[in-house]
CSV table of C-alpha atoms in Angstrom, one decimal:
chain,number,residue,atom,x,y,z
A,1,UNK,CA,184.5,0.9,-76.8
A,2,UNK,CA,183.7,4.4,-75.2
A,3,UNK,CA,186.6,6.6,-73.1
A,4,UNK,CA,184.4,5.4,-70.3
A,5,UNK,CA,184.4,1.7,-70.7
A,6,UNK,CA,187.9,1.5,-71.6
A,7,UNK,CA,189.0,2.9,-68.0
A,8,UNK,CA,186.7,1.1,-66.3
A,9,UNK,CA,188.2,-2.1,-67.9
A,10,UNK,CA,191.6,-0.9,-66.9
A,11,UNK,CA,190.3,0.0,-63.4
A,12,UNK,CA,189.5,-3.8,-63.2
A,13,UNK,CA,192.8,-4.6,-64.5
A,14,UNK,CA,194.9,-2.6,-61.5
A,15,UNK,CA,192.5,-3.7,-58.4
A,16,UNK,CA,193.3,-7.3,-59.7
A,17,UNK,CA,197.0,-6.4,-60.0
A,18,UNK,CA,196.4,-4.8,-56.5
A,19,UNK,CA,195.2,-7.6,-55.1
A,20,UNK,CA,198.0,-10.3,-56.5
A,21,UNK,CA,200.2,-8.0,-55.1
A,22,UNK,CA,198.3,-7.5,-51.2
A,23,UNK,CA,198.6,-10.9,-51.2
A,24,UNK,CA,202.2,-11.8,-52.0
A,25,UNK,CA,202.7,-9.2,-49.1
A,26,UNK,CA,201.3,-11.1,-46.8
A,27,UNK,CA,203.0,-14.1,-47.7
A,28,UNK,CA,206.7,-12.1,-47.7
A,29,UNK,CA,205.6,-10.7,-44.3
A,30,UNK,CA,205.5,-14.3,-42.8
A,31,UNK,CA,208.7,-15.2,-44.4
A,32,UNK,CA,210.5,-11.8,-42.9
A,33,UNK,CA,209.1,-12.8,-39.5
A,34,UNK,CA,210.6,-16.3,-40.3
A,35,UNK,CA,213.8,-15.2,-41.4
A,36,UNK,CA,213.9,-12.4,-38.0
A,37,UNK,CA,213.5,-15.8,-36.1
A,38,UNK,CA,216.0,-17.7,-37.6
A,39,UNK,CA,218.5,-14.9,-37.2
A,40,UNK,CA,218.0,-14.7,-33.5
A,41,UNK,CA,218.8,-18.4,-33.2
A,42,UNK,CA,222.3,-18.0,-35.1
A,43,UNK,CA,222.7,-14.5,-33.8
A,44,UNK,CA,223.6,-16.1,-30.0
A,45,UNK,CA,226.9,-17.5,-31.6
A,46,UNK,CA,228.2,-14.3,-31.4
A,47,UNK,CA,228.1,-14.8,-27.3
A,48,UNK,CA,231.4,-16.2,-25.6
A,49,UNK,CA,229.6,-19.4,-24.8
A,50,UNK,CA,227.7,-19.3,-28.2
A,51,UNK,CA,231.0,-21.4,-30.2
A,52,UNK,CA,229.9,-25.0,-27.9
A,53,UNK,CA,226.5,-24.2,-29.1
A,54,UNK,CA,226.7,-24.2,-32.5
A,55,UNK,CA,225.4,-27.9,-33.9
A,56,UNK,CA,222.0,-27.1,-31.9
A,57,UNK,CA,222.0,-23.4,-33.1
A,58,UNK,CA,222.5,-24.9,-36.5
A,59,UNK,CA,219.8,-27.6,-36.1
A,60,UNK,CA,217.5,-25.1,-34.7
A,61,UNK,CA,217.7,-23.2,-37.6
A,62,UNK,CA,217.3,-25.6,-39.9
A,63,UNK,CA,213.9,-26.6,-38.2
A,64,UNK,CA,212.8,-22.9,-38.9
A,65,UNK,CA,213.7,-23.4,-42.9
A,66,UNK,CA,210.7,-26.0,-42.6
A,67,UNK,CA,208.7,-23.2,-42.2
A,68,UNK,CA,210.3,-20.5,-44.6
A,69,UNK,CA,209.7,-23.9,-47.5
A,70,UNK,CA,205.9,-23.9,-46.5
A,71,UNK,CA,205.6,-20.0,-46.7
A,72,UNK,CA,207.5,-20.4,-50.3
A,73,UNK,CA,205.2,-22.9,-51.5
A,74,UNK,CA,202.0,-20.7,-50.6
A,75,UNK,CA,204.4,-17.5,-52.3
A,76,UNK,CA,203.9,-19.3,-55.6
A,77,UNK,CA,200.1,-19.7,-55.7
A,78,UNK,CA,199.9,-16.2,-55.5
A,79,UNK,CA,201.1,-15.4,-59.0
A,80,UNK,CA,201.3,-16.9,-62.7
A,81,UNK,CA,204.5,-18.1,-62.7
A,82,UNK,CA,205.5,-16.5,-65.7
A,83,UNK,CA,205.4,-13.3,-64.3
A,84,UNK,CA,207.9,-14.2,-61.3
A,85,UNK,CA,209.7,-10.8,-62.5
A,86,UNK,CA,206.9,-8.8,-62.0
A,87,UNK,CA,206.6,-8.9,-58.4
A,88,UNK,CA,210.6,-10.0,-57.4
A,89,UNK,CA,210.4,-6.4,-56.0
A,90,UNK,CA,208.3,-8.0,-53.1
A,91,UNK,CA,210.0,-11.0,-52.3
A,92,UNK,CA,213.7,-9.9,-53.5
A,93,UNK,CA,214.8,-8.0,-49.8
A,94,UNK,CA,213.8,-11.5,-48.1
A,95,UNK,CA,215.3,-14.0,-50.3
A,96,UNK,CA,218.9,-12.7,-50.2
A,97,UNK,CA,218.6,-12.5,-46.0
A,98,UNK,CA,216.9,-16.2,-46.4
A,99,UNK,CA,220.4,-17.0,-48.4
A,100,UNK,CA,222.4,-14.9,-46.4
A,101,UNK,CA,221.2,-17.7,-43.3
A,102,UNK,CA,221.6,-20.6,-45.4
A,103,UNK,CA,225.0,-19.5,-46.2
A,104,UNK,CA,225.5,-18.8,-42.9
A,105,UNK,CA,224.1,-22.3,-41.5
A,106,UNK,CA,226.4,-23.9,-44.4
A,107,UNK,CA,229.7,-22.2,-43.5
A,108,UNK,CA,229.1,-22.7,-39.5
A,109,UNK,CA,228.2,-26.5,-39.6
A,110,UNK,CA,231.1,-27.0,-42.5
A,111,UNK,CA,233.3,-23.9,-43.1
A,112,UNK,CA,232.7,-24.3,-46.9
A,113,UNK,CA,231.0,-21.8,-49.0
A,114,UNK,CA,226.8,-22.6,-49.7
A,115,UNK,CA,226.2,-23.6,-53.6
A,116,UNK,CA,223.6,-21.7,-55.6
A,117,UNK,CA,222.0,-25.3,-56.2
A,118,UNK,CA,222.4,-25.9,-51.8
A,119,UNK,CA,220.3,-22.7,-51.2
A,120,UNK,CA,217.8,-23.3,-53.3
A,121,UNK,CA,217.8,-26.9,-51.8
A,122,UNK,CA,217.2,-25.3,-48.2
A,123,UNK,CA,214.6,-22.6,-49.4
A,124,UNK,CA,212.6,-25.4,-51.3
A,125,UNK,CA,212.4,-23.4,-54.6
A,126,UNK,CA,214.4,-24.0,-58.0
A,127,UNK,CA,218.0,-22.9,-59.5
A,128,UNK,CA,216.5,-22.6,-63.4
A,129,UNK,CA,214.5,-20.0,-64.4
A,130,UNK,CA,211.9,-22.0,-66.3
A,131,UNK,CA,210.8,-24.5,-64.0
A,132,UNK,CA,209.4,-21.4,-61.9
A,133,UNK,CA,210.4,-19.8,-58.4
A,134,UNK,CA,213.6,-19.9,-58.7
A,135,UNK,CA,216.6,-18.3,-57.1
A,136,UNK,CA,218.0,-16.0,-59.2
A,137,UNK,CA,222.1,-15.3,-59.3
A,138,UNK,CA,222.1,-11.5,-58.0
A,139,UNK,CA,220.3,-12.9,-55.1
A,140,UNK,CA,222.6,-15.5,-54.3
A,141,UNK,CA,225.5,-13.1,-54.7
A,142,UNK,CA,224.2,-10.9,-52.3
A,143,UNK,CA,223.5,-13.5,-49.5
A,144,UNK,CA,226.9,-14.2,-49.7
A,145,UNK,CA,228.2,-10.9,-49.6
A,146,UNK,CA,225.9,-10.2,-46.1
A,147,UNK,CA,227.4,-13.2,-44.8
A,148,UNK,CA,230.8,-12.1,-45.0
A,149,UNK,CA,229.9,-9.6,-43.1
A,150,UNK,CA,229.0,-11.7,-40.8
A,151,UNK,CA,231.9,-13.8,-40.8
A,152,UNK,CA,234.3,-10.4,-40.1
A,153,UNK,CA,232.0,-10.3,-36.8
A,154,UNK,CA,232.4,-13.2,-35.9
A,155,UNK,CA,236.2,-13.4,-36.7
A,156,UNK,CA,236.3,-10.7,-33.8
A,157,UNK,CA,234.0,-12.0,-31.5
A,158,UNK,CA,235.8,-15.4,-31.2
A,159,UNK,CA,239.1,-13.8,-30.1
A,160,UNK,CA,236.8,-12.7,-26.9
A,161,UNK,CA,235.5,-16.0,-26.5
A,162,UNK,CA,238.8,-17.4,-26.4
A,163,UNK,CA,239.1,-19.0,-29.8
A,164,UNK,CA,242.2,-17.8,-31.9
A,165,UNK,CA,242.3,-20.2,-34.5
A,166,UNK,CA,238.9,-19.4,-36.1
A,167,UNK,CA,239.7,-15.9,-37.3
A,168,UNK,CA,242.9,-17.4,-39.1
A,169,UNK,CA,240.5,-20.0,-41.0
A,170,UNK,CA,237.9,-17.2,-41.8
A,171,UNK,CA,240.1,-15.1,-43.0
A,172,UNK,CA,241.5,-17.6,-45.7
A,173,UNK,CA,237.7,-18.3,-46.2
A,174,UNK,CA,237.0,-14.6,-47.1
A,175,UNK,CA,240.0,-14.1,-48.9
A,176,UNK,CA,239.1,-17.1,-51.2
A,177,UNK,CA,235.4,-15.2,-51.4
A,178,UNK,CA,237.3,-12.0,-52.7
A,179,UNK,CA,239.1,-13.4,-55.0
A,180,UNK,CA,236.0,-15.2,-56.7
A,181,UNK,CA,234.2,-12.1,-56.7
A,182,UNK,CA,236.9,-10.4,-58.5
A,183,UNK,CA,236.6,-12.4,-61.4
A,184,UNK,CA,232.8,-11.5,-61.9
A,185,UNK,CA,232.3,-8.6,-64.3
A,186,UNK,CA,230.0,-6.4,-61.9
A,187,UNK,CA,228.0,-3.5,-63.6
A,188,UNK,CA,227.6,-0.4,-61.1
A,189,UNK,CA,224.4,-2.0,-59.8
A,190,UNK,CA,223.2,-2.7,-55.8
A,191,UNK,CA,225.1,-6.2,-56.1
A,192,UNK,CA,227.8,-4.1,-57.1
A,193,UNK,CA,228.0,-1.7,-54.3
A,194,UNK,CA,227.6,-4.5,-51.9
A,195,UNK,CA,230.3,-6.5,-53.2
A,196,UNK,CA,232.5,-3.0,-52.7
A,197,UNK,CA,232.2,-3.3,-48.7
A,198,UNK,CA,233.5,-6.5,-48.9
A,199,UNK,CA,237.0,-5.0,-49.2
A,200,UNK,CA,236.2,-3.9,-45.1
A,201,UNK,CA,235.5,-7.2,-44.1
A,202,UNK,CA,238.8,-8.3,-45.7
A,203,UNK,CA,240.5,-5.7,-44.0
A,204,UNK,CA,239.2,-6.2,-40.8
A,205,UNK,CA,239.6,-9.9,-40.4
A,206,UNK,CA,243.1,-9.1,-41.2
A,207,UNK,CA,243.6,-6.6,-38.8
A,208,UNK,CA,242.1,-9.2,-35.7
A,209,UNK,CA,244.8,-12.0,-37.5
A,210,UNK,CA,247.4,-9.4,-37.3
A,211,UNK,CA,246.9,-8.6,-33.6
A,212,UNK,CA,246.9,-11.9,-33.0
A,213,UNK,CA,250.0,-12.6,-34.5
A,214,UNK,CA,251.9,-10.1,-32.6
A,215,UNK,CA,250.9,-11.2,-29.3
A,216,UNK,CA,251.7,-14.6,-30.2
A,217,UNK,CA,248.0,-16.1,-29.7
A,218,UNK,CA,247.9,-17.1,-33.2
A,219,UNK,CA,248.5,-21.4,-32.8
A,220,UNK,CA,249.2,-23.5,-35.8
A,221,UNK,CA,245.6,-24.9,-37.6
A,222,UNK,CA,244.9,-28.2,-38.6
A,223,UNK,CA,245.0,-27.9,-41.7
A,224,UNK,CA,248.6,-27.7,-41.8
A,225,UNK,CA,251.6,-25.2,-42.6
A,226,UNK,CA,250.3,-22.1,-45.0
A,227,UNK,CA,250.5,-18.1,-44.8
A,228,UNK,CA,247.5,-15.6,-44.3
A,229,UNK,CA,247.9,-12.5,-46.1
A,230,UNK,CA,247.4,-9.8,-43.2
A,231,UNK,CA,246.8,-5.8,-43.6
A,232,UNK,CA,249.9,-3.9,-45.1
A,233,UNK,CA,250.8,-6.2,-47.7
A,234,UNK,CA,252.6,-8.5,-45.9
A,235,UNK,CA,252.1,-12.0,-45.2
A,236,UNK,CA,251.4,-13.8,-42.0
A,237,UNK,CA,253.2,-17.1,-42.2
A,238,UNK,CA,252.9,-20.4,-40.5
A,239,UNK,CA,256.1,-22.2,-39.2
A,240,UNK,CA,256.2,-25.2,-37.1
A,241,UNK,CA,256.3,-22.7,-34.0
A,242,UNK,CA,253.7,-20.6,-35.0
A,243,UNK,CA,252.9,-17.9,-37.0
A,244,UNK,CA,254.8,-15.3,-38.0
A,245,UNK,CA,255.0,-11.8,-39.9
A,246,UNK,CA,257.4,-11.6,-43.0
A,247,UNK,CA,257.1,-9.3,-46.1
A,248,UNK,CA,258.4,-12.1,-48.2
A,249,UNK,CA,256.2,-12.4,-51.7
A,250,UNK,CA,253.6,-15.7,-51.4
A,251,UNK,CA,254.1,-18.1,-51.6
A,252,UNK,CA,257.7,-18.4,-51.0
A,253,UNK,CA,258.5,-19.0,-47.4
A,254,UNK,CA,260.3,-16.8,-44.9
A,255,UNK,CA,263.8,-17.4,-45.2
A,256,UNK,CA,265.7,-18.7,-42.3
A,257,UNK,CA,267.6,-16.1,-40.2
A,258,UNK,CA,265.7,-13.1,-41.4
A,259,UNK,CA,263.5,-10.6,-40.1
A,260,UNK,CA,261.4,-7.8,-41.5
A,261,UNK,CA,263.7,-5.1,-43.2
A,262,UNK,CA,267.1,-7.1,-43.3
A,263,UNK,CA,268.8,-7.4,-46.2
């Protein structure tokens, strides 16, 4: 084979890579428009009369995951499906926002944290790498990271709307969250730097628990007597009037006739 013949054949080899990857773009356009959509829908919770609204907001935007499953299942025709790690590039940005919503849509309609196996349930593609598009574990990571972003938002935008109890849930939710994450073995990687600002979310829900707690708007949860760990180091703890600050060690409770700095 001449100089000449073997570019040409390699010229043929990078418009058909070109073209694969024209046409996954497409597709991930579609699903970023889709995603865009479904974000507006869950965005208006975030409004004062937003919190009544949330089954239909939820609903709604499980209607739109119909379409993000059709746009998936045309995704996967546009590749061999061994080569699903050539082109993540293209489809990687959209799949953690797409499990960033489902997370979102899981923790609004139940307050528990969205499995791996759940997403991948929602976006209509697969958990193990060999039976082919498949959700891979850095991406799941990450949606849930962006969603406790969300959550810190939302913690302060239900105090304006009136609800005081939420932020104390959310913030026992996202504490939980930290904790998980700090048993993962991150490498100094994007997932890594990402899971670094959830230490702000942490501190801000704790700050809008604190505030609550000393104006006294902080009422006692279903869920029963516990404490909520609130910025400083000290504990926010639950009594049968209320909640209240002490610096006493978790989980022993405050004792009776004391307050912060008496010996």
């Amino acid at each position: 084979m001449s100089v000449t013949e073997m570019f040409s054949y390699i010229q043929g080899f990078l418009s058909a890579d070109q073209d694969v990857r024209e046409d996954i773009r497409k597709v991930v356009q579609m699903l970023e428009q889709t995603a865009r959509e479904i974000l507006t829908v869950l965005q208006s919770v975030h409004q004062p009369s937003g919190f009544k609204e949330i089954p239909g907001k939820c609903a709604k935007a499980r209607e739109l995951f119909c379409t993000v499953r059709t746009h998936i299942a045309d995704l996967k025709t546009k590749f061999p499906v061994e080569q699903y790690y050539r082109f993540h590039e293209h489809w990687r940005f959209v799949l953690q926002r797409l499990a960033f919503l489902s997370a979102f849509v899981v923790y609004l309609e139940s307050e528990a944290l969205v499995t791996r196996e759940e997403v991948a349930q929602i976006l209509g593609i697969e958990v193990v790498r060999e039976k082919g598009f498949h959700l891979d574990v850095e991406d799941y990571l990450a949606g849930v990271l962006i969603m406790a972003s969300e959550l810190s938002r939302l913690a302060v935008n239900s105090v304006t709307a009136g609800d005081y109890n939420r932020p104390l849930r959310i913030s026992n939710f996202i504490n939980e969250l930290d904790s998980g994450f700090r048993l993962l073995n991150l490498k100094n990687d994007p997932l890594r730097k990402r899971y670094d600002g959830l230490k702000y979310d942490v501190k801000k829900i704790e700050e809008v628990v604190y505030d609550l707690s000393i104006r006294g708007l902080a009422k006692e949860p279903e869920s029963g007597l516990g404490q909520v760990k609130v910025d400083g180091g000290d504990w926010l703890w639950e009594t049968e009037e209320g909640w209240d600050l002490s610096t006493a060690a978790a989980p022993y409770p405050k004792m009776e006739g004391k307050t912060q700095g008496s010996t």
